[in-house]
Amino acid sequence: MVPQDSGMVAVRNILTRLCKRSGLSSDRLRSTEIDVLPLLDLLAVRQYAWRTGIAREEAVLPLVRELVRRLEPTNRLIVDAELSLGLLREHPPNGVDLERLYASDLGERREYLTEHWDMLHEAVGAQRIPAVPTVRSLRAAPEHRAFTELAALLATASVFDGAPVLDAVLAASETTVSQPVSAKSRGAVTVIGDAVIDHMYLVDRIPGPGGTARGSYEEHPGGKGLTRAVAAARLGMDVRLISAVGDDDAGSRILEYLRSERVDTELIKVVPYAPTPVTSVTVAGTGAASTIGCKDERIRLSAQDLRSAGIRSAIAGSDAVLLTFEQPTGVIEQIMAELRRLGTRPLVVVHPAPPLDRPQYLYQYLSAVDYLVGANKELGALAMVPDGANGSGAKIATLLRALGVRSVCAIQDFRCAVWSDQVSAEFQPFPTALEDSVGAHAAFSAALVYRLVSTRRPAERNDYVWATAAMVATQSVGDVPGAMPLVSEVERIFRLATEEH
């Protein structure tokens, strides 16, 4: 039985009332006395209208027609006839009177449906034909089941921003909306992490307990996943983000922002009736920051999401995967297991933050990690080194490499220390005006990927220096993804460093 909620029931009731007279059409939606707002306000309707640039009233019919094709044969016949969708007009079966099946009067459509019940089922290839109903019995349980199933599909049709059902409708109408791709694309990168709204509090100093500080306030799209996606896209790579947002103004703002940065949003899950998460970021004048994440358990990826063909294909077809620990542990475990199973793996760069409660569950998959990038505290948490313990960066790196990680990169205050088979060194810091930057780690990871995806070789000394230069280019106390640098900006700082040394 399809689970029902008030929103789905409202949509079902609207659809059954729209059956009267000539059925469903955009003109009917504009002129009817029925309150159709719950139908027009469905996420799938709004997304399809946005992607095709048409009014919501015009988006309903093609979307409903595509979803009805997915119903089982009996429900499909009932909804097709009663809403007068005309699906059988595309390939008219022999012997079917289409003028009566799609007559302007609902009563006549019902009569024809019951009188030719078996023939119509055979025409659509039904394997099992239910007992022939009367018009009266048709109006009871069969119609209720059919429209309940359709309403449920409409309510869940577009879990992701580029849901397959929307793509099917777009393909059918030959109205595909494509995103621009950089002419200098250097590889396909998939980023998996959070997309949130950052509430930025810019202060001279971060107050302690009981303290106060004067400052200013800004709002910007943010999140570790989003920032890494923007960082990679600004370096000219072909980037998609796998994440989740709410079905609200903040979620729409994030999607629009990512598209403006040429990040593919097709695999961003949009959760109906849930608010997009917010992160409070307090940034001092030195660039040092503290954060408070406000999560909603509904806004996250699930194991079922990861089984979708779109996500699995994206991961397998990438040149590089950038992964944070923002999603639930089970989801991270499933992603890493999938990466480990691949015969030809993409480059895998992991930022182990925020820290996990039980990091040991991931240990069996760490052999899939090429580069582990994080602050000493984050790396120590993954290695289960207690806070305050005497664990040097080198010791922590040894623990993590023993678990299978190929290269460990410790980032602190624009400094980089690396332990790998090819390079083990601490790099002399660049001159900087600030002590730190919220987006430094994201810029480092994206820059490292940029240097490696085209060469397919392990990172060398200059690759780490170039990635460190990318960190330095993010010196800012405001918009975090907005501080992500272009290639030319990183090159300028890299040349300065090489000239001095």
GROMACS .gro file of N, CA, C and O in nm, residues 1-39:
model
  156
    1MET      N    1   0.084  -0.119   0.000
    1MET     CA    2   0.000   0.000   0.000
    1MET      C    3   0.088   0.124   0.000
    1MET      O    4   0.188   0.130   0.071
    2VAL      N    5   0.053   0.225  -0.081
    2VAL     CA    6   0.129   0.348  -0.088
    2VAL      C    7   0.105   0.430   0.038
    2VAL      O    8  -0.009   0.458   0.073
    3PRO      N    9   0.213   0.470   0.113
    3PRO     CA   10   0.193   0.555   0.230
    3PRO      C   11   0.138   0.690   0.188
    3PRO      O   12   0.176   0.744   0.084
    4GLN      N   13   0.047   0.746   0.268
    4GLN     CA   14  -0.020   0.869   0.231
    4GLN      C   15   0.006   0.977   0.336
    4GLN      O   16   0.009   0.950   0.454
    5ASP      N   17   0.023   1.101   0.288
    5ASP     CA   18   0.026   1.214   0.378
    5ASP      C   19  -0.072   1.317   0.325
    5ASP      O   20  -0.131   1.301   0.218
    6SER      N   21  -0.089   1.425   0.401
    6SER     CA   22  -0.191   1.523   0.364
    6SER      C   23  -0.162   1.588   0.229
    6SER      O   24  -0.254   1.614   0.151
    7GLY      N   25  -0.034   1.612   0.199
    7GLY     CA   26   0.001   1.672   0.071
    7GLY      C   27  -0.034   1.581  -0.045
    7GLY      O   28  -0.088   1.626  -0.147
    8MET      N   29  -0.001   1.451  -0.030
    8MET     CA   30  -0.032   1.358  -0.138
    8MET      C   31  -0.182   1.340  -0.156
    8MET      O   32  -0.232   1.333  -0.268
    9VAL      N   33  -0.256   1.337  -0.045
    9VAL     CA   34  -0.402   1.324  -0.053
    9VAL      C   35  -0.461   1.445  -0.125
    9VAL      O   36  -0.553   1.432  -0.208
   10ALA      N   37  -0.409   1.565  -0.095
   10ALA     CA   38  -0.458   1.686  -0.161
   10ALA      C   39  -0.436   1.679  -0.311
   10ALA      O   40  -0.525   1.714  -0.391
   11VAL      N   41  -0.318   1.632  -0.353
   11VAL     CA   42  -0.288   1.621  -0.496
   11VAL      C   43  -0.379   1.518  -0.562
   11VAL      O   44  -0.431   1.539  -0.672
   12ARG      N   45  -0.399   1.404  -0.495
   12ARG     CA   46  -0.490   1.302  -0.550
   12ARG      C   47  -0.630   1.358  -0.569
   12ARG      O   48  -0.695   1.336  -0.673
   13ASN      N   49  -0.680   1.431  -0.471
   13ASN     CA   50  -0.814   1.486  -0.481
   13ASN      C   51  -0.825   1.588  -0.594
   13ASN      O   52  -0.927   1.594  -0.664
   14ILE      N   53  -0.720   1.667  -0.614
   14ILE     CA   54  -0.719   1.763  -0.725
   14ILE      C   55  -0.726   1.690  -0.858
   14ILE      O   56  -0.804   1.726  -0.948
   15LEU      N   57  -0.645   1.585  -0.873
   15LEU     CA   58  -0.641   1.511  -1.000
   15LEU      C   59  -0.777   1.446  -1.030
   15LEU      O   60  -0.823   1.447  -1.145
   16THR      N   61  -0.840   1.388  -0.929
   16THR     CA   62  -0.970   1.323  -0.954
   16THR      C   63  -1.076   1.426  -0.991
   16THR      O   64  -1.162   1.400  -1.076
   17ARG      N   65  -1.070   1.545  -0.932
   17ARG     CA   66  -1.166   1.649  -0.969
   17ARG      C   67  -1.140   1.704  -1.108
   17ARG      O   68  -1.233   1.745  -1.178
   18LEU      N   69  -1.014   1.703  -1.150
   18LEU     CA   70  -0.980   1.752  -1.285
   18LEU      C   71  -1.025   1.656  -1.394
   18LEU      O   72  -1.022   1.690  -1.512
   19CYS      N   73  -1.065   1.534  -1.356
   19CYS     CA   74  -1.114   1.438  -1.456
   19CYS      C   75  -1.244   1.485  -1.520
   19CYS      O   76  -1.275   1.448  -1.634
   20LYS      N   77  -1.322   1.562  -1.449
   20LYS     CA   78  -1.452   1.605  -1.501
   20LYS      C   79  -1.435   1.685  -1.629
   20LYS      O   80  -1.334   1.747  -1.654
   21ARG      N   81  -1.539   1.680  -1.709
   21ARG     CA   82  -1.541   1.749  -1.838
   21ARG      C   83  -1.434   1.690  -1.930
   21ARG      O   84  -1.424   1.571  -1.947
   22SER      N   85  -1.349   1.776  -1.985
   22SER     CA   86  -1.257   1.729  -2.089
   22SER      C   87  -1.124   1.680  -2.036
   22SER      O   88  -1.036   1.643  -2.114
   23GLY      N   89  -1.105   1.680  -1.905
   23GLY     CA   90  -0.982   1.627  -1.849
   23GLY      C   91  -0.876   1.731  -1.820
   23GLY      O   92  -0.906   1.850  -1.801
   24LEU      N   93  -0.749   1.689  -1.816
   24LEU     CA   94  -0.638   1.774  -1.775
   24LEU      C   95  -0.580   1.851  -1.892
   24LEU      O   96  -0.549   1.794  -1.998
   25SER      N   97  -0.562   1.981  -1.874
   25SER     CA   98  -0.496   2.066  -1.974
   25SER      C   99  -0.446   2.190  -1.903
   25SER      O  100  -0.491   2.224  -1.793
   26SER      N  101  -0.354   2.262  -1.967
   26SER     CA  102  -0.301   2.385  -1.906
   26SER      C  103  -0.410   2.491  -1.897
   26SER      O  104  -0.417   2.567  -1.799
   27ASP      N  105  -0.497   2.497  -1.998
   27ASP     CA  106  -0.607   2.595  -1.993
   27ASP      C  107  -0.700   2.564  -1.877
   27ASP      O  108  -0.748   2.656  -1.808
   28ARG      N  109  -0.726   2.435  -1.854
   28ARG     CA  110  -0.814   2.398  -1.743
   28ARG      C  111  -0.751   2.438  -1.609
   28ARG      O  112  -0.821   2.485  -1.519
   29LEU      N  113  -0.622   2.420  -1.597
   29LEU     CA  114  -0.555   2.457  -1.472
   29LEU      C  115  -0.561   2.607  -1.447
   29LEU      O  116  -0.564   2.651  -1.332
   30ARG      N  117  -0.560   2.686  -1.554
   30ARG     CA  118  -0.567   2.831  -1.538
   30ARG      C  119  -0.707   2.881  -1.506
   30ARG      O  120  -0.724   2.981  -1.438
   31SER      N  121  -0.810   2.811  -1.556
   31SER     CA  122  -0.947   2.862  -1.545
   31SER      C  123  -1.033   2.793  -1.441
   31SER      O  124  -1.140   2.842  -1.407
   32THR      N  125  -0.988   2.680  -1.389
   32THR     CA  126  -1.073   2.602  -1.298
   32THR      C  127  -1.097   2.672  -1.166
   32THR      O  128  -1.015   2.751  -1.118
   33GLU      N  129  -1.214   2.641  -1.107
   33GLU     CA  130  -1.246   2.694  -0.974
   33GLU      C  131  -1.180   2.608  -0.865
   33GLU      O  132  -1.180   2.644  -0.748
   34ILE      N  133  -1.122   2.494  -0.904
   34ILE     CA  134  -1.055   2.405  -0.808
   34ILE      C  135  -0.925   2.472  -0.760
   34ILE      O  136  -0.853   2.535  -0.839
   35ASP      N  137  -0.896   2.457  -0.632
   35ASP     CA  138  -0.769   2.507  -0.579
   35ASP      C  139  -0.657   2.411  -0.620
   35ASP      O  140  -0.637   2.307  -0.558
   36VAL      N  141  -0.585   2.445  -0.727
   36VAL     CA  142  -0.481   2.356  -0.780
   36VAL      C  143  -0.342   2.392  -0.728
   36VAL      O  144  -0.243   2.334  -0.773
   37LEU      N  145  -0.333   2.486  -0.634
   37LEU     CA  146  -0.201   2.530  -0.587
   37LEU      C  147  -0.116   2.415  -0.532
   37LEU      O  148   0.004   2.408  -0.561
   38PRO      N  149  -0.172   2.320  -0.452
   38PRO     CA  150  -0.087   2.209  -0.405
   38PRO      C  151  -0.025   2.129  -0.520
   38PRO      O  152   0.086   2.077  -0.506
   39LEU      N  153  -0.095   2.118  -0.633
   39LEU     CA  154  -0.040   2.049  -0.749
   39LEU      C  155   0.068   2.133  -0.816
   39LEU      O  156   0.177   2.084  -0.846
   0.00000   0.00000   0.00000
